[in-house]
């Protein structure tokens, strides 16, 4: 099975087996809200696992041995197995094999579930440690929404409205790695005005957001609200140069700090999951 389309009340979503990726999200009128993987960026909503961002030198270090690991990990490029499928929900699963262990020497089971309700899609990530040693892992969502959501509106007509005030400094990247010094936040109170220049220095990263939801909207046209549970960080990104999408990304994990050369288990932001234990993180996208 290559893909399935789920239907809820006033919403539909299409998911593909490659990467367990959400590739379409439409409202009752058929308006596409998700970026359709054009030339500016060839993805829609990749699953980031077992890392978020880059590792220094693109290498994962475990017990003194180094393993090659590309940015955002390998899950987005692997074919998942369909475990369950119904008219409103589905679950896809990825488990370790010889290929994953050449990059990530751990036993795991990653289940990605999608469920549709009243104008809402819920996405859950369940990470299970199927091995006999502690499982270090990060995971993140990376959905890209059309920007603007309503054709003809300017990008500057849009803003992000957080549930709570966000006064804390943000983090930035250089060559994909986390800079050591926080920077003043561009968020004013609960509001982040959106513009292309905001992303000239890569993503805006909230490493401990006060909010667990944010609304993406202009004063007219479609709007969405994203909420999340279990994630600790939030990335906001668009590709510099005028790409017509906006990514709102709940994460548990960050890119390596520019000066980090240690073991992966000691990397900031990594979850440590004991044998036979599991972690569940989730987010929802509600159409307004």
Short mmCIF file of C-alpha atoms in Angstrom, two decimals:
data_model
loop_
_atom_site.label_atom_id
_atom_site.label_comp_id
_atom_site.label_asym_id
_atom_site.label_seq_id
_atom_site.Cartn_x
_atom_site.Cartn_y
_atom_site.Cartn_z
CA UNK A 1 0.00 0.00 0.00
CA UNK A 2 1.51 3.30 -1.09
CA UNK A 3 -0.88 5.72 0.58
CA UNK A 4 -4.21 6.14 2.34
CA UNK A 5 -6.60 9.07 2.58
CA UNK A 6 -8.47 9.48 5.86
CA UNK A 7 -11.68 11.45 6.25
CA UNK A 8 -12.95 13.27 9.31
CA UNK A 9 -15.65 15.87 9.80
CA UNK A 10 -14.63 18.77 7.57
CA UNK A 11 -11.11 17.48 7.01
CA UNK A 12 -9.16 14.90 4.98
CA UNK A 13 -5.55 13.76 5.22
CA UNK A 14 -3.36 11.63 2.97
CA UNK A 15 -0.45 9.63 4.40
CA UNK A 16 2.20 7.68 2.50
CA UNK A 17 4.18 4.65 3.62
CA UNK A 18 7.48 6.26 2.66
CA UNK A 19 8.54 8.04 5.83
CA UNK A 20 5.03 7.70 7.33
CA UNK A 21 4.61 11.21 5.95
CA UNK A 22 1.51 13.36 5.86
CA UNK A 23 1.37 14.65 2.28
CA UNK A 24 -2.02 16.35 2.07
CA UNK A 25 -4.35 18.14 4.47
CA UNK A 26 -7.58 19.57 3.08
CA UNK A 27 -10.61 21.28 4.54
CA UNK A 28 -14.25 20.58 3.66
CA UNK A 29 -14.02 22.82 0.58
CA UNK A 30 -10.99 20.92 -0.69
CA UNK A 31 -8.51 23.71 0.07
CA UNK A 32 -5.00 22.29 0.41
CA UNK A 33 -3.27 23.61 3.51
CA UNK A 34 -0.08 21.56 3.36
CA UNK A 35 2.93 22.47 1.22
CA UNK A 36 3.00 20.24 -1.85
CA UNK A 37 6.74 19.50 -2.01
CA UNK A 38 7.73 21.86 -4.79
CA UNK A 39 11.20 22.72 -6.03
CA UNK A 40 11.97 24.92 -3.00
CA UNK A 41 11.75 21.88 -0.68
CA UNK A 42 10.92 18.33 -1.67
CA UNK A 43 9.10 17.30 1.50
CA UNK A 44 5.69 17.86 3.09
CA UNK A 45 5.82 16.84 6.75
CA UNK A 46 8.78 14.54 7.47
CA UNK A 47 9.19 12.60 10.72
CA UNK A 48 12.48 13.51 12.41
CA UNK A 49 14.00 10.45 14.11
CA UNK A 50 16.28 9.44 15.81
CA UNK A 51 17.75 12.96 15.77
CA UNK A 52 16.45 16.49 15.30
CA UNK A 53 18.69 18.78 13.30
CA UNK A 54 22.34 17.98 12.60
CA UNK A 55 25.03 16.20 14.56
CA UNK A 56 28.52 17.67 14.45
CA UNK A 57 30.36 16.23 11.43
CA UNK A 58 27.19 14.22 10.73
CA UNK A 59 28.45 11.52 13.10
CA UNK A 60 26.78 9.81 16.05
CA UNK A 61 29.22 8.73 18.75
CA UNK A 62 28.36 5.70 20.91
CA UNK A 63 30.88 3.99 23.18
CA UNK A 64 33.71 5.67 21.30
CA UNK A 65 32.59 4.48 17.87
CA UNK A 66 31.27 6.91 15.25
CA UNK A 67 28.30 6.18 13.00
CA UNK A 68 27.24 8.25 9.97
CA UNK A 69 23.94 10.08 10.55
CA UNK A 70 22.44 12.63 8.19
CA UNK A 71 20.44 15.66 9.25
CA UNK A 72 17.11 14.85 10.95
CA UNK A 73 17.84 11.11 10.91
CA UNK A 74 16.77 8.27 8.67
CA UNK A 75 13.06 7.71 9.45
CA UNK A 76 11.91 10.20 6.84
CA UNK A 77 13.66 8.15 4.13
CA UNK A 78 12.53 4.69 5.24
CA UNK A 79 9.43 2.79 4.20
CA UNK A 80 7.20 2.09 7.19
CA UNK A 81 4.92 -0.94 7.58
CA UNK A 82 1.18 -0.37 7.70
CA UNK A 83 0.05 -1.78 11.05
CA UNK A 84 -3.55 -0.52 11.19
CA UNK A 85 -5.88 1.29 8.84
CA UNK A 86 -9.46 2.49 9.11
CA UNK A 87 -11.57 5.25 7.53
CA UNK A 88 -10.45 7.82 10.13
CA UNK A 89 -7.15 6.49 11.45
CA UNK A 90 -4.00 4.57 10.61
CA UNK A 91 -0.74 3.47 12.24
CA UNK A 92 2.61 2.88 10.56
CA UNK A 93 5.62 1.20 12.17
CA UNK A 94 9.38 1.26 11.69
CA UNK A 95 11.71 -1.13 13.52
CA UNK A 96 15.47 -1.47 13.58
CA UNK A 97 17.27 -3.65 11.06
CA UNK A 98 20.81 -4.12 9.77
CA UNK A 99 20.65 -0.87 7.81
CA UNK A 100 19.43 1.31 10.70
CA UNK A 101 21.99 -0.26 13.06
CA UNK A 102 24.80 0.79 10.71
CA UNK A 103 23.81 4.38 11.57
CA UNK A 104 22.14 3.99 14.96
CA UNK A 105 23.24 0.94 16.97
CA UNK A 106 20.07 0.52 18.99
CA UNK A 107 16.93 -1.62 18.97
CA UNK A 108 13.67 0.34 18.68
CA UNK A 109 10.10 0.39 17.47
CA UNK A 110 8.67 3.67 16.18
CA UNK A 111 4.91 3.82 15.61
CA UNK A 112 3.34 6.86 13.92
CA UNK A 113 -0.45 7.14 14.22
CA UNK A 114 -2.84 9.52 12.51
CA UNK A 115 -6.45 10.07 13.57
CA UNK A 116 -9.07 12.47 12.22
CA UNK A 117 -11.92 14.08 14.12
CA UNK A 118 -13.91 17.29 13.93
CA UNK A 119 -11.77 19.50 11.64
CA UNK A 120 -8.67 18.11 13.33
CA UNK A 121 -5.87 15.65 12.68
CA UNK A 122 -3.97 14.12 15.59
CA UNK A 123 -0.49 12.64 15.16
CA UNK A 124 1.14 10.43 17.80
CA UNK A 125 4.71 9.13 17.96
CA UNK A 126 5.31 6.07 20.14
CA UNK A 127 8.96 5.12 20.68
CA UNK A 128 9.60 1.75 22.34
CA UNK A 129 12.95 0.47 23.50
CA UNK A 130 13.01 -3.14 22.31
CA UNK A 131 16.64 -3.68 23.30
CA UNK A 132 18.51 -4.39 26.53
CA UNK A 133 20.35 -1.06 26.88
CA UNK A 134 19.14 2.50 27.34
CA UNK A 135 17.75 3.96 24.11
CA UNK A 136 18.86 7.55 23.40
CA UNK A 137 16.57 9.25 20.91
CA UNK A 138 15.11 12.52 19.72
CA UNK A 139 11.99 12.99 17.65
CA UNK A 140 10.31 15.89 15.93
CA UNK A 141 7.47 16.89 13.66
CA UNK A 142 8.15 19.04 10.60
CA UNK A 143 4.82 19.94 8.92
CA UNK A 144 5.05 22.63 6.25
CA UNK A 145 1.93 24.73 5.68
CA UNK A 146 1.26 26.89 2.68
CA UNK A 147 2.33 30.49 3.25
CA UNK A 148 0.06 32.25 2.50
CA UNK A 149 -2.81 29.88 3.26
CA UNK A 150 -5.09 32.04 1.12
CA UNK A 151 -3.64 32.75 -2.32
CA UNK A 152 -3.33 36.46 -2.98
CA UNK A 153 -2.67 37.47 0.62
CA UNK A 154 0.80 38.73 1.44
CA UNK A 155 3.05 36.69 3.69
CA UNK A 156 3.25 39.66 6.04
CA UNK A 157 -0.51 39.40 6.62
CA UNK A 158 0.16 36.32 8.77
CA UNK A 159 1.28 35.94 12.34
CA UNK A 160 1.74 33.25 14.93
CA UNK A 161 -0.30 33.80 18.09
CA UNK A 162 0.97 31.75 21.05
CA UNK A 163 -1.24 30.66 23.92
CA UNK A 164 1.09 32.31 26.46
CA UNK A 165 3.62 35.11 26.50
CA UNK A 166 6.99 34.01 25.12
CA UNK A 167 9.60 36.42 26.53
CA UNK A 168 12.51 33.95 26.68
CA UNK A 169 15.47 34.31 24.30
CA UNK A 170 15.52 32.12 21.20
CA UNK A 171 18.26 29.92 19.80
CA UNK A 172 19.76 30.07 16.32
CA UNK A 173 21.89 27.82 14.11
CA UNK A 174 25.09 28.20 12.15
CA UNK A 175 25.77 25.60 9.47
CA UNK A 176 23.01 23.54 11.04
CA UNK A 177 24.56 23.49 14.53
CA UNK A 178 23.28 25.25 17.64
CA UNK A 179 24.98 28.51 18.50
CA UNK A 180 25.97 28.82 22.17
CA UNK A 181 24.56 32.29 22.79
CA UNK A 182 20.79 32.84 22.97
CA UNK A 183 19.35 35.80 21.07
CA UNK A 184 16.53 38.23 21.92
CA UNK A 185 13.17 36.88 20.88
CA UNK A 186 11.33 38.44 17.93
CA UNK A 187 8.06 37.49 19.65
CA UNK A 188 6.22 40.45 21.14
CA UNK A 189 4.08 39.19 24.00
CA UNK A 190 2.18 36.31 22.40
CA UNK A 191 2.56 37.47 18.79
CA UNK A 192 5.21 36.71 16.17
CA UNK A 193 4.88 38.77 13.00
CA UNK A 194 5.88 36.65 10.03
CA UNK A 195 8.15 37.81 7.23
CA UNK A 196 10.76 36.25 4.97
CA UNK A 197 13.59 38.14 6.67
CA UNK A 198 12.77 36.31 9.93
CA UNK A 199 14.42 33.20 8.46
CA UNK A 200 17.53 34.71 6.92
CA UNK A 201 19.51 33.13 9.78
CA UNK A 202 17.74 29.76 9.57
CA UNK A 203 15.10 28.56 12.04
CA UNK A 204 13.71 30.41 15.03
CA UNK A 205 14.05 27.96 17.93
CA UNK A 206 12.17 28.16 21.22
CA UNK A 207 14.07 25.73 23.43
CA UNK A 208 11.59 25.95 26.31
CA UNK A 209 8.34 27.50 25.04
CA UNK A 210 5.82 28.48 27.70
CA UNK A 211 2.99 27.64 25.29
CA UNK A 212 1.74 24.26 24.15
CA UNK A 213 -0.29 25.68 21.27
CA UNK A 214 0.00 28.33 18.59
CA UNK A 215 -2.38 29.76 16.00
CA UNK A 216 -1.26 30.51 12.42
CA UNK A 217 -3.61 32.99 10.78
CA UNK A 218 -4.22 36.22 8.91
CA UNK A 219 -7.26 38.44 9.40
CA UNK A 220 -9.17 36.42 6.80
CA UNK A 221 -9.05 33.09 5.02
CA UNK A 222 -8.14 29.66 6.38
CA UNK A 223 -6.30 29.41 9.68
CA UNK A 224 -4.89 26.59 11.78
CA UNK A 225 -4.07 25.91 15.40
CA UNK A 226 -1.33 23.49 16.39
CA UNK A 227 -1.08 22.03 19.89
CA UNK A 228 1.39 19.50 21.27
CA UNK A 229 2.11 17.21 24.21
CA UNK A 230 5.44 15.74 25.34
CA UNK A 231 7.63 17.94 23.16
CA UNK A 232 10.05 20.38 24.80
CA UNK A 233 11.20 22.60 21.94
CA UNK A 234 9.57 24.34 19.01
CA UNK A 235 11.16 25.20 15.68
CA UNK A 236 9.72 27.72 13.22
CA UNK A 237 11.27 27.69 9.76
CA UNK A 238 10.94 28.64 6.14
CA UNK A 239 13.61 28.20 3.54
CA UNK A 240 15.34 31.53 2.86
CA UNK A 241 14.78 33.06 -0.54
CA UNK A 242 11.01 33.29 -0.60
CA UNK A 243 9.81 29.68 -0.26
CA UNK A 244 6.00 29.68 0.01
CA UNK A 245 5.69 27.53 3.13
CA UNK A 246 5.96 27.85 6.89
CA UNK A 247 7.04 24.97 9.12
CA UNK A 248 5.79 24.78 12.73
CA UNK A 249 7.79 22.01 14.37
CA UNK A 250 7.33 20.53 17.86
CA UNK A 251 10.57 18.78 18.83
CA UNK A 252 12.09 16.74 21.62
CA UNK A 253 15.71 17.41 20.79
CA UNK A 254 17.94 19.94 19.10
CA UNK A 255 20.86 20.11 16.73
CA UNK A 256 24.24 19.53 18.32
CA UNK A 257 25.83 22.57 19.92
CA UNK A 258 28.72 23.79 17.75
CA UNK A 259 31.25 22.68 20.38
CA UNK A 260 29.71 19.30 21.32
CA UNK A 261 31.92 16.28 20.63
CA UNK A 262 30.59 13.84 23.23
CA UNK A 263 28.62 10.63 23.33
CA UNK A 264 25.14 10.71 21.84
CA UNK A 265 23.66 9.71 25.21
CA UNK A 266 25.09 12.94 26.66
CA UNK A 267 23.84 15.21 23.87
CA UNK A 268 21.49 17.97 25.07
CA UNK A 269 17.82 17.25 24.38
CA UNK A 270 18.08 13.47 23.97
CA UNK A 271 15.46 11.25 25.61
CA UNK A 272 16.84 8.26 27.50
CA UNK A 273 14.35 5.38 27.34
CA UNK A 274 14.94 2.34 29.51
CA UNK A 275 14.63 -1.23 28.14
CA UNK A 276 11.00 -2.27 27.53
CA UNK A 277 9.83 1.31 28.23
CA UNK A 278 8.16 3.64 25.76
CA UNK A 279 7.58 7.35 25.22
CA UNK A 280 4.52 8.83 23.52
CA UNK A 281 4.51 12.37 22.10
CA UNK A 282 1.70 13.89 20.07
CA UNK A 283 0.45 16.96 18.27
CA UNK A 284 -2.79 18.12 16.71
CA UNK A 285 -3.62 20.41 13.82
CA UNK A 286 -7.08 21.97 14.03
CA UNK A 287 -8.64 23.85 11.15
CA UNK A 288 -10.22 27.13 12.24
#
